[in-house]
Structure formats: structure tokens, C-alpha cells
Amino acid sequence: MMIRSPLTKFTLNNNKLILHKAILNPNFSSNIQQLPNFRTKLLACYKQLYRLRNVIDEGSYRSKFPYENMIRRNFERISFNTRRQAVLGHINQDSEVTVLTENEIIERLMNTVVFVFNSTVQRQNEFADMEIQYYEDLKKSNTDTLEKNIVNTVIRMDGQKPNSIKYDFKYNWIRDYTNNIQDHIKLIEAKPNQKKYEGSFELDYIGFRNYEFMIMSLNENMKLCL
């Protein structure tokens, strides 16, 4: 059953709440900045992200609560500076990466809250209620925003990560995996006719490594903490 509300700008479709208009408190940023210290600001940003759990399109991923588990792990166990330095340092061939200050991290977190919130808001589309008969109709009626596609990708990739990556809170796997690849390349160059080489590496890790490069580049361009 679908219920539309002209006042609050939302749709209730099969017990799923879909927002059509941003309703984030306009004083959200200033309220957080007025908090006394970094820890309380960090907790306030976490609470804002946690409150969005029921309007995030999680899909049918491995975990029952993928979004909740992901943000809890990111806040409790992972230093964004550590992750950022591991990824950007590797991209820049181990050159020094400037450490973000606490104020810069809070600014990025507030931007991230807005970004994730925007992912819950459907864009206006005159074709949203049209009858779908062909693929072109489906494309026309799509109301997903860029933010929603990115947030869903982040959740999906987190759910697909093997534990050796997901629980490496220092992100050492990026350096170790790249070194492993380079070692194999050297073996192949030294013995090009050999059919089998000692050691192995997971080809899937290449995709996860490239994903980390991509999402961190997005974070740098948009000042986020995805």
C-alpha cells in the first residue's frame, strides 16, 4: 500500500518511508559546533547518522543491519586519519599526507551527514508515477539521486569485504597486497616460461583496493568521510 503526505513530503510504500523533501534541521551544523569538545561533536554526528538507519535503502546484503554495523565500526574502531594516510599515501607513492585536524574531521563528518541524508530524498521526477512497460520507461521513472547510488554502493561494498580487509583497522592490507602483486610480477619477469609460481594473492582484492582509492578520492574532492 502506498500513502502520500502533501504536508510532510513523504511516501509510505510497503512500510518503507521515502522522503521527497529535505527536512534536516537548518541549525544542525551550528548546534554541533557549539558542543564543548571533539568527543561530544563526534558522538553528535554519529547519532545523526544512526537516526537515518530506517530510511537508508540497505537492500538484501549479507548482514541484517549493514548500515548500522558499518557506521558503528567506522566510529568505534577506525581512525579516519589512519585510513586516509594509508590510502592516499599509497596513491602518492608513500609521500607524506597531511593529518586532518579535529576541526577538519568534524567539518567532514557534518558534510557526510548531509550527504547521507540527501541520499534518502528522492529527486523530483514528472515520470515517477508512470506505468512501466519498457526499459526506457524504467530509466525515466527513476528517482534515485547520485548520493543514494553512492551510499548504497558503500554499504554493498562493505558487506562484500572479506574479514581480512574489514577488520584490518590499520589498513595494512593495501600495502601488503600491493607488495605481493609486485613480488609476483618480478617472479614472472624473471621466469616468464614458468607455469606455476610460489605464493598466491586474491584477485578480488584488486577490486577492493581500487574501490578504496576511488572512495577516498571522492572524500578528498567533496570533503567527506565516507
PDB file of C-alpha atoms in Angstrom:
ATOM      1  CA  MET A   1       0.000   0.000   0.000  1.00  0.00           C
ATOM      2  CA  MET A   2       1.257   3.487  -0.878  1.00  0.00           C
ATOM      3  CA  ILE A   3       0.396   6.553   1.205  1.00  0.00           C
ATOM      4  CA  ARG A   4       1.395  10.074   0.166  1.00  0.00           C
ATOM      5  CA  SER A   5       1.575  13.049   2.527  1.00  0.00           C
ATOM      6  CA  PRO A   6       1.419  16.522   0.902  1.00  0.00           C
ATOM      7  CA  LEU A   7       2.392  18.196   4.185  1.00  0.00           C
ATOM      8  CA  THR A   8       5.474  16.293   5.268  1.00  0.00           C
ATOM      9  CA  LYS A   9       6.553  15.344   1.740  1.00  0.00           C
ATOM     10  CA  PHE A  10       6.964  11.637   2.256  1.00  0.00           C
ATOM     11  CA  THR A  11       5.667   8.400   0.803  1.00  0.00           C
ATOM     12  CA  LEU A  12       4.938   5.273   2.832  1.00  0.00           C
ATOM     13  CA  ASN A  13       5.261   2.375   0.420  1.00  0.00           C
ATOM     14  CA  ASN A  14       5.045  -1.179   1.819  1.00  0.00           C
ATOM     15  CA  ASN A  15       6.185   0.054   5.258  1.00  0.00           C
ATOM     16  CA  LYS A  16       9.165   1.836   3.653  1.00  0.00           C
ATOM     17  CA  LEU A  17       9.487   5.563   4.316  1.00  0.00           C
ATOM     18  CA  ILE A  18      10.668   7.603   1.316  1.00  0.00           C
ATOM     19  CA  LEU A  19      11.414  11.305   1.765  1.00  0.00           C
ATOM     20  CA  HIS A  20      10.705  13.767  -1.042  1.00  0.00           C
ATOM     21  CA  LYS A  21      11.937  16.921   0.673  1.00  0.00           C
ATOM     22  CA  ALA A  22      14.996  17.503   2.852  1.00  0.00           C
ATOM     23  CA  ILE A  23      13.989  18.117   6.488  1.00  0.00           C
ATOM     24  CA  LEU A  24      17.396  18.230   8.211  1.00  0.00           C
ATOM     25  CA  ASN A  25      17.490  20.820  10.991  1.00  0.00           C
ATOM     26  CA  PRO A  26      18.931  24.029   9.473  1.00  0.00           C
ATOM     27  CA  ASN A  27      20.764  24.644  12.764  1.00  0.00           C
ATOM     28  CA  PHE A  28      22.350  21.180  12.650  1.00  0.00           C
ATOM     29  CA  SER A  29      25.850  22.453  11.861  1.00  0.00           C
ATOM     30  CA  SER A  30      25.905  25.319  14.362  1.00  0.00           C
ATOM     31  CA  ASN A  31      24.453  23.093  17.117  1.00  0.00           C
ATOM     32  CA  ILE A  32      27.300  20.602  16.704  1.00  0.00           C
ATOM     33  CA  GLN A  33      29.968  23.311  16.538  1.00  0.00           C
ATOM     34  CA  GLN A  34      28.754  24.693  19.872  1.00  0.00           C
ATOM     35  CA  LEU A  35      29.414  21.398  21.666  1.00  0.00           C
ATOM     36  CA  PRO A  36      32.318  21.564  24.158  1.00  0.00           C
ATOM     37  CA  ASN A  37      34.837  19.091  22.728  1.00  0.00           C
ATOM     38  CA  PHE A  38      35.789  16.766  19.891  1.00  0.00           C
ATOM     39  CA  ARG A  39      34.306  13.673  21.519  1.00  0.00           C
ATOM     40  CA  THR A  40      30.847  15.185  22.013  1.00  0.00           C
ATOM     41  CA  LYS A  41      30.860  16.528  18.436  1.00  0.00           C
ATOM     42  CA  LEU A  42      31.864  13.099  17.166  1.00  0.00           C
ATOM     43  CA  LEU A  43      29.052  11.466  19.139  1.00  0.00           C
ATOM     44  CA  ALA A  44      26.526  14.006  17.834  1.00  0.00           C
ATOM     45  CA  CYS A  45      27.496  13.235  14.218  1.00  0.00           C
ATOM     46  CA  TYR A  46      27.207   9.510  14.922  1.00  0.00           C
ATOM     47  CA  LYS A  47      23.725   9.966  16.374  1.00  0.00           C
ATOM     48  CA  GLN A  48      22.637  11.931  13.313  1.00  0.00           C
ATOM     49  CA  LEU A  49      23.852   9.160  11.007  1.00  0.00           C
ATOM     50  CA  TYR A  50      22.320   6.451  13.201  1.00  0.00           C
ATOM     51  CA  ARG A  51      18.913   8.134  13.094  1.00  0.00           C
ATOM     52  CA  LEU A  52      18.886   7.703   9.321  1.00  0.00           C
ATOM     53  CA  ARG A  53      19.063   3.906   9.588  1.00  0.00           C
ATOM     54  CA  ASN A  54      15.359   3.388   8.871  1.00  0.00           C
ATOM     55  CA  VAL A  55      15.349   5.420   5.654  1.00  0.00           C
ATOM     56  CA  ILE A  56      18.551   4.048   4.169  1.00  0.00           C
ATOM     57  CA  ASP A  57      17.973   1.618   1.302  1.00  0.00           C
ATOM     58  CA  GLU A  58      20.058  -1.282   2.573  1.00  0.00           C
ATOM     59  CA  GLY A  59      18.879  -3.882   0.091  1.00  0.00           C
ATOM     60  CA  SER A  60      19.393  -7.605   0.711  1.00  0.00           C
ATOM     61  CA  TYR A  61      23.017  -7.748   1.779  1.00  0.00           C
ATOM     62  CA  ARG A  62      24.752 -10.359   3.896  1.00  0.00           C
ATOM     63  CA  SER A  63      24.330  -8.639   7.242  1.00  0.00           C
ATOM     64  CA  LYS A  64      20.920  -7.968   8.727  1.00  0.00           C
ATOM     65  CA  PHE A  65      21.939  -4.449   9.714  1.00  0.00           C
ATOM     66  CA  PRO A  66      24.693  -3.464   7.220  1.00  0.00           C
ATOM     67  CA  TYR A  67      24.397   0.308   7.572  1.00  0.00           C
ATOM     68  CA  GLU A  68      24.279   0.262  11.371  1.00  0.00           C
ATOM     69  CA  ASN A  69      27.204  -2.149  11.645  1.00  0.00           C
ATOM     70  CA  MET A  70      29.268  -0.136   9.180  1.00  0.00           C
ATOM     71  CA  ILE A  71      28.900   3.244  10.881  1.00  0.00           C
ATOM     72  CA  ARG A  72      29.406   1.732  14.337  1.00  0.00           C
ATOM     73  CA  ARG A  73      32.642   0.071  13.241  1.00  0.00           C
ATOM     74  CA  ASN A  74      33.859   3.234  11.499  1.00  0.00           C
ATOM     75  CA  PHE A  75      33.288   5.359  14.595  1.00  0.00           C
ATOM     76  CA  GLU A  76      34.466   2.870  17.228  1.00  0.00           C
ATOM     77  CA  ARG A  77      37.390   1.075  15.600  1.00  0.00           C
ATOM     78  CA  ILE A  78      38.712   3.019  12.607  1.00  0.00           C
ATOM     79  CA  SER A  79      40.653   6.279  12.642  1.00  0.00           C
ATOM     80  CA  PHE A  80      39.768   8.226   9.503  1.00  0.00           C
ATOM     81  CA  ASN A  81      43.235   9.779   9.568  1.00  0.00           C
ATOM     82  CA  THR A  82      44.843   6.323   9.651  1.00  0.00           C
ATOM     83  CA  ARG A  83      42.694   5.094   6.769  1.00  0.00           C
ATOM     84  CA  ARG A  84      43.246   8.301   4.786  1.00  0.00           C
ATOM     85  CA  GLN A  85      47.002   8.180   5.233  1.00  0.00           C
ATOM     86  CA  ALA A  86      47.153   4.503   4.240  1.00  0.00           C
ATOM     87  CA  VAL A  87      45.145   5.048   1.059  1.00  0.00           C
ATOM     88  CA  LEU A  88      46.450   8.456  -0.047  1.00  0.00           C
ATOM     89  CA  GLY A  89      49.991   7.564   0.950  1.00  0.00           C
ATOM     90  CA  HIS A  90      49.795   4.547  -1.328  1.00  0.00           C
ATOM     91  CA  ILE A  91      48.303   6.554  -4.190  1.00  0.00           C
ATOM     92  CA  ASN A  92      51.035   9.188  -3.782  1.00  0.00           C
ATOM     93  CA  GLN A  93      53.748   6.518  -3.504  1.00  0.00           C
ATOM     94  CA  ASP A  94      54.240   6.864   0.253  1.00  0.00           C
ATOM     95  CA  SER A  95      54.660  10.637   0.149  1.00  0.00           C
ATOM     96  CA  GLU A  96      53.665  12.444   3.336  1.00  0.00           C
ATOM     97  CA  VAL A  97      49.940  13.015   3.823  1.00  0.00           C
ATOM     98  CA  THR A  98      48.842  15.964   5.945  1.00  0.00           C
ATOM     99  CA  VAL A  99      46.974  14.836   9.070  1.00  0.00           C
ATOM    100  CA  LEU A 100      43.477  16.277   9.369  1.00  0.00           C
ATOM    101  CA  THR A 101      42.825  18.371  12.459  1.00  0.00           C
ATOM    102  CA  GLU A 102      39.893  17.629  14.757  1.00  0.00           C
ATOM    103  CA  ASN A 103      38.026  20.622  13.333  1.00  0.00           C
ATOM    104  CA  GLU A 104      38.588  19.384   9.788  1.00  0.00           C
ATOM    105  CA  ILE A 105      37.312  15.914  10.704  1.00  0.00           C
ATOM    106  CA  ILE A 106      34.164  17.369  12.307  1.00  0.00           C
ATOM    107  CA  GLU A 107      33.581  19.537   9.231  1.00  0.00           C
ATOM    108  CA  ARG A 108      33.863  16.467   7.015  1.00  0.00           C
ATOM    109  CA  LEU A 109      31.563  14.472   9.271  1.00  0.00           C
ATOM    110  CA  MET A 110      28.910  17.169   9.122  1.00  0.00           C
ATOM    111  CA  ASN A 111      29.215  17.187   5.330  1.00  0.00           C
ATOM    112  CA  THR A 112      28.857  13.399   5.407  1.00  0.00           C
ATOM    113  CA  VAL A 113      25.678  13.586   7.494  1.00  0.00           C
ATOM    114  CA  VAL A 114      24.162  15.946   4.914  1.00  0.00           C
ATOM    115  CA  PHE A 115      25.354  13.726   2.051  1.00  0.00           C
ATOM    116  CA  VAL A 116      23.861  10.581   3.585  1.00  0.00           C
ATOM    117  CA  PHE A 117      20.662  12.425   4.455  1.00  0.00           C
ATOM    118  CA  ASN A 118      20.361  13.645   0.858  1.00  0.00           C
ATOM    119  CA  SER A 119      20.604  10.019  -0.261  1.00  0.00           C
ATOM    120  CA  THR A 120      17.251   9.396   1.444  1.00  0.00           C
ATOM    121  CA  VAL A 121      15.486  12.136  -0.516  1.00  0.00           C
ATOM    122  CA  GLN A 122      14.079  11.274  -3.922  1.00  0.00           C
ATOM    123  CA  ARG A 123      14.576  13.799  -6.691  1.00  0.00           C
ATOM    124  CA  GLN A 124      11.586  15.364  -8.369  1.00  0.00           C
ATOM    125  CA  ASN A 125      10.571  13.470 -11.480  1.00  0.00           C
ATOM    126  CA  GLU A 126       7.450  14.035 -13.561  1.00  0.00           C
ATOM    127  CA  PHE A 127       7.634  10.420 -14.755  1.00  0.00           C
ATOM    128  CA  ALA A 128       7.831   8.888 -11.249  1.00  0.00           C
ATOM    129  CA  ASP A 129       4.265   7.510 -11.342  1.00  0.00           C
ATOM    130  CA  MET A 130       4.181   6.456 -14.983  1.00  0.00           C
ATOM    131  CA  GLU A 131       3.301   2.901 -15.964  1.00  0.00           C
ATOM    132  CA  ILE A 132       6.481   0.957 -16.700  1.00  0.00           C
ATOM    133  CA  GLN A 133       6.348  -1.228 -19.792  1.00  0.00           C
ATOM    134  CA  TYR A 134       9.803  -0.892 -21.290  1.00  0.00           C
ATOM    135  CA  TYR A 135      13.353  -0.308 -20.085  1.00  0.00           C
ATOM    136  CA  GLU A 136      13.206   3.308 -21.272  1.00  0.00           C
ATOM    137  CA  ASP A 137      10.174   3.815 -19.017  1.00  0.00           C
ATOM    138  CA  LEU A 138      12.170   2.468 -16.082  1.00  0.00           C
ATOM    139  CA  LYS A 139      15.006   4.914 -16.717  1.00  0.00           C
ATOM    140  CA  LYS A 140      12.583   7.830 -16.989  1.00  0.00           C
ATOM    141  CA  SER A 141      10.805   6.943 -13.757  1.00  0.00           C
ATOM    142  CA  ASN A 142      13.998   6.512 -11.735  1.00  0.00           C
ATOM    143  CA  THR A 143      14.082   8.980  -8.830  1.00  0.00           C
ATOM    144  CA  ASP A 144      17.372   7.864  -7.299  1.00  0.00           C
ATOM    145  CA  THR A 145      19.891  10.620  -6.615  1.00  0.00           C
ATOM    146  CA  LEU A 146      23.650  10.426  -7.085  1.00  0.00           C
ATOM    147  CA  GLU A 147      24.003  10.427  -3.289  1.00  0.00           C
ATOM    148  CA  LYS A 148      21.721   7.410  -2.967  1.00  0.00           C
ATOM    149  CA  ASN A 149      23.657   5.430  -5.575  1.00  0.00           C
ATOM    150  CA  ILE A 150      26.958   6.220  -3.851  1.00  0.00           C
ATOM    151  CA  VAL A 151      25.702   5.426  -0.329  1.00  0.00           C
ATOM    152  CA  ASN A 152      24.179   2.129  -1.484  1.00  0.00           C
ATOM    153  CA  THR A 153      27.471   1.231  -3.178  1.00  0.00           C
ATOM    154  CA  VAL A 154      29.407   1.990   0.020  1.00  0.00           C
ATOM    155  CA  ILE A 155      27.068  -0.258   2.046  1.00  0.00           C
ATOM    156  CA  ARG A 156      27.174  -3.036  -0.544  1.00  0.00           C
ATOM    157  CA  MET A 157      30.981  -2.988  -0.801  1.00  0.00           C
ATOM    158  CA  ASP A 158      31.311  -3.048   2.983  1.00  0.00           C
ATOM    159  CA  GLY A 159      29.072  -6.117   3.118  1.00  0.00           C
ATOM    160  CA  GLN A 160      31.163  -7.901   0.482  1.00  0.00           C
ATOM    161  CA  LYS A 161      34.549  -7.251   2.067  1.00  0.00           C
ATOM    162  CA  PRO A 162      36.280 -10.359   3.471  1.00  0.00           C
ATOM    163  CA  ASN A 163      37.106 -10.217   7.176  1.00  0.00           C
ATOM    164  CA  SER A 164      40.834  -9.874   6.438  1.00  0.00           C
ATOM    165  CA  ILE A 165      40.039  -6.469   4.937  1.00  0.00           C
ATOM    166  CA  LYS A 166      37.039  -5.418   7.011  1.00  0.00           C
ATOM    167  CA  TYR A 167      38.773  -5.904  10.358  1.00  0.00           C
ATOM    168  CA  ASP A 168      42.200  -4.598   9.379  1.00  0.00           C
ATOM    169  CA  PHE A 169      41.671  -1.297  11.157  1.00  0.00           C
ATOM    170  CA  LYS A 170      45.170  -0.050  10.261  1.00  0.00           C
ATOM    171  CA  TYR A 171      44.613  -0.694   6.539  1.00  0.00           C
ATOM    172  CA  ASN A 172      47.928  -2.535   6.268  1.00  0.00           C
ATOM    173  CA  TRP A 173      46.340  -4.884   3.719  1.00  0.00           C
ATOM    174  CA  ILE A 174      46.628  -2.252   0.970  1.00  0.00           C
ATOM    175  CA  ARG A 175      50.401  -2.040   1.277  1.00  0.00           C
ATOM    176  CA  ASP A 176      50.846  -5.785   1.848  1.00  0.00           C
ATOM    177  CA  TYR A 177      48.653  -6.730  -1.094  1.00  0.00           C
ATOM    178  CA  THR A 178      50.393  -4.326  -3.471  1.00  0.00           C
ATOM    179  CA  ASN A 179      53.798  -5.653  -2.380  1.00  0.00           C
ATOM    180  CA  ASN A 180      52.535  -9.186  -3.013  1.00  0.00           C
ATOM    181  CA  ILE A 181      51.491  -8.255  -6.543  1.00  0.00           C
ATOM    182  CA  GLN A 182      54.845  -6.626  -7.223  1.00  0.00           C
ATOM    183  CA  ASP A 183      56.659  -9.745  -5.982  1.00  0.00           C
ATOM    184  CA  HIS A 184      54.632 -11.890  -8.391  1.00  0.00           C
ATOM    185  CA  ILE A 185      55.400  -9.537 -11.260  1.00  0.00           C
ATOM    186  CA  LYS A 186      59.121  -9.856 -10.517  1.00  0.00           C
ATOM    187  CA  LEU A 187      58.847 -13.665 -10.494  1.00  0.00           C
ATOM    188  CA  ILE A 188      57.022 -13.660 -13.820  1.00  0.00           C
ATOM    189  CA  GLU A 189      59.586 -11.331 -15.368  1.00  0.00           C
ATOM    190  CA  ALA A 190      62.440 -13.486 -14.058  1.00  0.00           C
ATOM    191  CA  LYS A 191      60.862 -16.777 -15.183  1.00  0.00           C
ATOM    192  CA  PRO A 192      58.376 -15.962 -17.978  1.00  0.00           C
ATOM    193  CA  ASN A 193      58.016 -19.614 -19.089  1.00  0.00           C
ATOM    194  CA  GLN A 194      57.166 -20.983 -15.670  1.00  0.00           C
ATOM    195  CA  LYS A 195      53.534 -22.109 -15.364  1.00  0.00           C
ATOM    196  CA  LYS A 196      53.185 -22.009 -11.577  1.00  0.00           C
ATOM    197  CA  TYR A 197      54.702 -19.674  -9.014  1.00  0.00           C
ATOM    198  CA  GLU A 198      55.044 -19.960  -5.258  1.00  0.00           C
ATOM    199  CA  GLY A 199      52.615 -17.942  -3.175  1.00  0.00           C
ATOM    200  CA  SER A 200      49.254 -16.545  -4.217  1.00  0.00           C
ATOM    201  CA  PHE A 201      47.087 -13.479  -3.912  1.00  0.00           C
ATOM    202  CA  GLU A 202      43.351 -12.941  -4.128  1.00  0.00           C
ATOM    203  CA  LEU A 203      42.344 -11.305  -7.390  1.00  0.00           C
ATOM    204  CA  ASP A 204      39.196  -9.917  -5.718  1.00  0.00           C
ATOM    205  CA  TYR A 205      41.413  -7.722  -3.572  1.00  0.00           C
ATOM    206  CA  ILE A 206      42.303  -5.660  -6.646  1.00  0.00           C
ATOM    207  CA  GLY A 207      38.688  -4.511  -6.841  1.00  0.00           C
ATOM    208  CA  PHE A 208      38.561  -3.665  -3.134  1.00  0.00           C
ATOM    209  CA  ARG A 209      41.843  -1.774  -3.365  1.00  0.00           C
ATOM    210  CA  ASN A 210      40.653   0.235  -6.376  1.00  0.00           C
ATOM    211  CA  TYR A 211      37.394   0.925  -4.564  1.00  0.00           C
ATOM    212  CA  GLU A 212      39.307   2.381  -1.593  1.00  0.00           C
ATOM    213  CA  PHE A 213      41.244   4.628  -3.990  1.00  0.00           C
ATOM    214  CA  MET A 214      38.031   5.786  -5.656  1.00  0.00           C
ATOM    215  CA  ILE A 215      36.039   6.474  -2.482  1.00  0.00           C
ATOM    216  CA  MET A 216      38.954   8.295  -0.840  1.00  0.00           C
ATOM    217  CA  SER A 217      39.325  10.485  -3.931  1.00  0.00           C
ATOM    218  CA  LEU A 218      35.623  11.318  -3.594  1.00  0.00           C
ATOM    219  CA  ASN A 219      36.169  12.131   0.084  1.00  0.00           C
ATOM    220  CA  GLU A 220      39.000  14.497  -0.786  1.00  0.00           C
ATOM    221  CA  ASN A 221      37.084  16.273  -3.536  1.00  0.00           C
ATOM    222  CA  MET A 222      33.875  16.713  -1.530  1.00  0.00           C
ATOM    223  CA  LYS A 223      35.364  16.918   1.985  1.00  0.00           C
ATOM    224  CA  LEU A 224      33.555  13.814   3.236  1.00  0.00           C
ATOM    225  CA  CYS A 225      34.262  10.820   5.485  1.00  0.00           C
ATOM    226  CA  LEU A 226      32.519   8.056   3.527  1.00  0.00           C
TER     227      LEU A 226
END
